[in-house]
PDB file of C-alpha atoms in Angstrom:
ATOM      1  CA  MET A 382       3.740   7.863  -5.109  1.00  0.00           C
ATOM      2  CA  GLU A 383       4.015   5.027  -2.696  1.00  0.00           C
ATOM      3  CA  SER A 384       7.100   4.819  -0.434  1.00  0.00           C
ATOM      4  CA  GLU A 385       8.914   3.042  -3.094  1.00  0.00           C
ATOM      5  CA  SER A 386      12.693   2.183  -3.397  1.00  0.00           C
ATOM      6  CA  LYS A 387      14.812   3.384  -6.415  1.00  0.00           C
ATOM      7  CA  LYS A 388      14.122  -0.078  -7.845  1.00  0.00           C
ATOM      8  CA  ILE A 389      10.727  -1.429  -8.193  1.00  0.00           C
ATOM      9  CA  GLY A 390      11.130  -5.252  -9.112  1.00  0.00           C
ATOM     10  CA  LYS A 391      13.538  -5.549 -12.022  1.00  0.00           C
ATOM     11  CA  VAL A 392      12.742  -1.661 -13.003  1.00  0.00           C
ATOM     12  CA  THR A 393      15.063   1.040 -11.827  1.00  0.00           C
ATOM     13  CA  LEU A 394      13.713   4.468 -11.765  1.00  0.00           C
ATOM     14  CA  CYS A 395      15.539   7.261 -13.565  1.00  0.00           C
ATOM     15  CA  LYS A 396      17.524   9.752 -11.475  1.00  0.00           C
ATOM     16  CA  SER A 397      15.382  12.809 -12.544  1.00  0.00           C
ATOM     17  CA  PHE A 398      12.097  11.010 -11.287  1.00  0.00           C
ATOM     18  CA  TRP A 399      13.718   9.680  -8.322  1.00  0.00           C
ATOM     19  CA  ASP A 400      15.063  13.083  -7.242  1.00  0.00           C
ATOM     20  CA  THR A 401      11.677  14.852  -7.917  1.00  0.00           C
ATOM     21  CA  MET A 402       9.965  12.375  -5.666  1.00  0.00           C
ATOM     22  CA  THR A 403      12.365  12.483  -2.678  1.00  0.00           C
ATOM     23  CA  ASP A 404      13.179  16.122  -2.877  1.00  0.00           C
ATOM     24  CA  GLY A 405       9.501  17.363  -3.799  1.00  0.00           C
ATOM     25  CA  LYS A 406       6.360  17.996  -1.690  1.00  0.00           C
ATOM     26  CA  HIS A 407       5.272  14.858   0.643  1.00  0.00           C
ATOM     27  CA  ILE A 408       1.656  14.156   1.518  1.00  0.00           C
ATOM     28  CA  LEU A 409       0.942  11.102   3.801  1.00  0.00           C
ATOM     29  CA  VAL A 410      -2.211   9.602   2.572  1.00  0.00           C
ATOM     30  CA  ASN A 411      -3.507   7.079   5.181  1.00  0.00           C
ATOM     31  CA  SER A 412      -6.638   5.072   5.510  1.00  0.00           C
ATOM     32  CA  SER A 413      -8.390   2.961   8.214  1.00  0.00           C
ATOM     33  CA  ALA A 414      -7.542  -0.780   8.099  1.00  0.00           C
ATOM     34  CA  GLN A 415     -11.156  -1.492   7.380  1.00  0.00           C
ATOM     35  CA  ASN A 416     -11.319   0.442   4.168  1.00  0.00           C
ATOM     36  CA  ARG A 417      -7.670  -0.794   2.919  1.00  0.00           C
ATOM     37  CA  VAL A 418      -9.057  -4.459   3.459  1.00  0.00           C
ATOM     38  CA  ILE A 419     -12.362  -3.522   1.198  1.00  0.00           C
ATOM     39  CA  ARG A 420      -9.701  -1.853  -1.473  1.00  0.00           C
ATOM     40  CA  LEU A 421      -7.134  -4.971  -1.163  1.00  0.00           C
ATOM     41  CA  VAL A 422      -9.927  -7.553  -1.773  1.00  0.00           C
ATOM     42  CA  LYS A 423     -11.612  -5.766  -4.739  1.00  0.00           C
ATOM     43  CA  ASP A 424      -8.425  -5.127  -6.429  1.00  0.00           C
ATOM     44  CA  TYR A 425      -6.686  -8.544  -5.944  1.00  0.00           C
ATOM     45  CA  THR A 426      -9.837 -10.640  -6.347  1.00  0.00           C
ATOM     46  CA  LYS A 427     -11.936  -8.502  -9.046  1.00  0.00           C
ATOM     47  CA  TYR A 428     -10.951 -10.731 -12.223  1.00  0.00           C
ATOM     48  CA  ASN A 429      -9.539 -13.861 -10.171  1.00  0.00           C
ATOM     49  CA  THR A 430     -11.785 -15.361  -7.545  1.00  0.00           C
ATOM     50  CA  LYS A 431     -12.000 -18.828  -9.440  1.00  0.00           C
ATOM     51  CA  ASP A 432      -8.249 -19.752  -9.333  1.00  0.00           C
ATOM     52  CA  ASP A 433      -6.262 -18.506  -6.453  1.00  0.00           C
ATOM     53  CA  GLU A 434      -2.929 -20.126  -7.452  1.00  0.00           C
ATOM     54  CA  TYR A 435      -1.503 -16.800  -8.013  1.00  0.00           C
ATOM     55  CA  LEU A 436      -2.430 -15.496  -4.416  1.00  0.00           C
ATOM     56  CA  LYS A 437      -1.429 -18.542  -2.910  1.00  0.00           C
ATOM     57  CA  LYS A 438       2.036 -18.552  -4.578  1.00  0.00           C
ATOM     58  CA  SER A 439       2.724 -14.893  -3.547  1.00  0.00           C
ATOM     59  CA  THR A 440       1.587 -15.599  -0.013  1.00  0.00           C
ATOM     60  CA  ALA A 441       3.987 -18.520   0.071  1.00  0.00           C
ATOM     61  CA  ARG A 442       6.849 -16.452  -0.672  1.00  0.00           C
ATOM     62  CA  LEU A 443       6.476 -14.695   2.372  1.00  0.00           C
ATOM     63  CA  LYS A 444       7.318 -17.475   4.648  1.00  0.00           C
ATOM     64  CA  ASP A 445      10.589 -16.195   5.851  1.00  0.00           C
ATOM     65  CA  THR A 446       9.009 -12.833   6.589  1.00  0.00           C
ATOM     66  CA  ILE A 447       5.715 -13.885   8.489  1.00  0.00           C
ATOM     67  CA  GLY A 448       6.512 -17.471   9.294  1.00  0.00           C
ATOM     68  CA  THR A 449       5.466 -20.835   8.092  1.00  0.00           C
ATOM     69  CA  LYS A 450       2.504 -21.349  10.215  1.00  0.00           C
ATOM     70  CA  ALA A 451       1.010 -17.955   9.186  1.00  0.00           C
ATOM     71  CA  VAL A 452       1.585 -18.649   5.623  1.00  0.00           C
ATOM     72  CA  GLU A 453      -0.291 -21.950   6.145  1.00  0.00           C
ATOM     73  CA  ASP A 454      -3.063 -20.385   7.661  1.00  0.00           C
ATOM     74  CA  LEU A 455      -3.293 -17.717   4.906  1.00  0.00           C
ATOM     75  CA  ILE A 456      -3.361 -20.254   2.017  1.00  0.00           C
ATOM     76  CA  ASN A 457      -6.153 -22.304   4.063  1.00  0.00           C
ATOM     77  CA  LYS A 458      -8.112 -18.875   4.180  1.00  0.00           C
ATOM     78  CA  ILE A 459      -7.365 -18.200   0.335  1.00  0.00           C
ATOM     79  CA  GLU A 460      -8.661 -21.627  -0.235  1.00  0.00           C
ATOM     80  CA  ASN A 461     -11.708 -20.909   1.842  1.00  0.00           C
ATOM     81  CA  LYS A 462     -12.469 -17.422   0.054  1.00  0.00           C
ATOM     82  CA  ASP A 463     -11.867 -15.716   3.150  1.00  0.00           C
ATOM     83  CA  TYR A 464     -10.031 -12.931   1.453  1.00  0.00           C
ATOM     84  CA  GLU A 465     -10.982 -10.294   3.905  1.00  0.00           C
ATOM     85  CA  SER A 466      -9.248 -12.106   6.796  1.00  0.00           C
ATOM     86  CA  VAL A 467      -6.054 -12.580   4.519  1.00  0.00           C
ATOM     87  CA  ALA A 468      -5.872  -8.784   3.592  1.00  0.00           C
ATOM     88  CA  HIS A 469      -6.397  -7.745   7.270  1.00  0.00           C
ATOM     89  CA  PHE A 470      -3.445 -10.076   8.520  1.00  0.00           C
ATOM     90  CA  LEU A 471      -1.156  -8.922   5.640  1.00  0.00           C
ATOM     91  CA  ILE A 472      -1.889  -5.186   6.331  1.00  0.00           C
ATOM     92  CA  LEU A 473      -1.019  -5.398   9.922  1.00  0.00           C
ATOM     93  CA  ASN A 474       1.640  -8.001   9.865  1.00  0.00           C
ATOM     94  CA  TYR A 475       3.357  -7.347   6.763  1.00  0.00           C
ATOM     95  CA  TYR A 476       2.680  -4.021   4.808  1.00  0.00           C
ATOM     96  CA  ASP A 477       2.472  -1.745   7.801  1.00  0.00           C
ATOM     97  CA  LYS A 478       5.882  -3.102   9.233  1.00  0.00           C
ATOM     98  CA  LEU A 479       7.511  -3.039   5.760  1.00  0.00           C
ATOM     99  CA  TYR A 480       6.239   0.539   5.063  1.00  0.00           C
ATOM    100  CA  SER A 481       6.934   2.028   8.662  1.00  0.00           C
ATOM    101  CA  TYR A 482      10.531   2.637   7.767  1.00  0.00           C
ATOM    102  CA  SER A 483      10.092   4.407   4.529  1.00  0.00           C
ATOM    103  CA  ILE A 484       7.141   6.543   5.990  1.00  0.00           C
ATOM    104  CA  ASP A 485       9.408   7.734   8.943  1.00  0.00           C
ATOM    105  CA  LYS A 486      12.207   8.910   6.583  1.00  0.00           C
ATOM    106  CA  TYR A 487      10.260  11.807   5.221  1.00  0.00           C
ATOM    107  CA  GLU A 488       8.718  15.105   6.958  1.00  0.00           C
ATOM    108  CA  TYR A 489       5.232  15.363   5.417  1.00  0.00           C
ATOM    109  CA  ASP A 490       3.814  18.758   4.338  1.00  0.00           C
ATOM    110  CA  MET A 491       0.411  17.433   5.045  1.00  0.00           C
ATOM    111  CA  SER A 492      -1.450  14.251   6.084  1.00  0.00           C
ATOM    112  CA  VAL A 493      -4.754  13.302   4.736  1.00  0.00           C
ATOM    113  CA  SER A 494      -7.196  10.265   5.113  1.00  0.00           C
ATOM    114  CA  SER A 495      -8.361   8.418   1.704  1.00  0.00           C
ATOM    115  CA  ASP A 496     -11.252   6.777   3.523  1.00  0.00           C
ATOM    116  CA  GLU A 497     -13.526   9.523   1.744  1.00  0.00           C
ATOM    117  CA  VAL A 498     -11.599   9.641  -1.576  1.00  0.00           C
ATOM    118  CA  ASP A 499     -13.369  12.714  -2.824  1.00  0.00           C
ATOM    119  CA  LEU A 500     -12.614  14.641   0.380  1.00  0.00           C
ATOM    120  CA  ALA A 501      -9.005  13.636   0.279  1.00  0.00           C
ATOM    121  CA  VAL A 502      -8.648  14.815  -3.237  1.00  0.00           C
ATOM    122  CA  SER A 503     -10.163  18.231  -2.401  1.00  0.00           C
ATOM    123  CA  LYS A 504      -7.746  18.835   0.375  1.00  0.00           C
ATOM    124  CA  ILE A 505      -4.875  18.147  -1.827  1.00  0.00           C
ATOM    125  CA  LEU A 506      -5.840  20.020  -4.533  1.00  0.00           C
ATOM    126  CA  GLU A 507      -6.454  22.748  -2.174  1.00  0.00           C
ATOM    127  CA  TYR A 508      -3.042  22.268  -0.673  1.00  0.00           C
ATOM    128  CA  TYR A 509      -1.527  22.701  -4.162  1.00  0.00           C
ATOM    129  CA  ASP A 510      -3.613  25.537  -5.025  1.00  0.00           C
ATOM    130  CA  ASN A 511      -2.283  27.483  -1.867  1.00  0.00           C
ATOM    131  CA  ALA A 512       1.251  26.173  -2.669  1.00  0.00           C
ATOM    132  CA  GLU A 513       1.127  27.702  -6.288  1.00  0.00           C
ATOM    133  CA  LYS A 514      -0.088  31.092  -4.921  1.00  0.00           C
ATOM    134  CA  GLU A 515       3.061  31.384  -2.571  1.00  0.00           C
ATOM    135  CA  ILE A 516       5.398  30.871  -5.341  1.00  0.00           C
TER     136      ILE A 516
END
């Protein structure tokens, strides 16, 4: 589960789920900026490359966090379909800063790169298979 808070938007996680998430095993899954850009562009533009209003409105809401000039530049890039530059900027200047706090609050039982998804899955499954044997 991504480093979420107890409340995600208007939804509050139930106590038992929250407790399991915070008290359970923690695996840090990381990825290179390049692969994250590819995934973000694919996920956010796959069905909606003709009308970018949603992306522009969402970006405009970041004005207080990343500044007016940055928002204007990003909206211009969205209008020019330069989604890779938008994703790269937001990864480095918004998301990584936002999640660094929550990443630092846990001790991780393992860390794995998701750049090669099948390899990451194998490593995580191996970790859990070994953990079950220890019980």
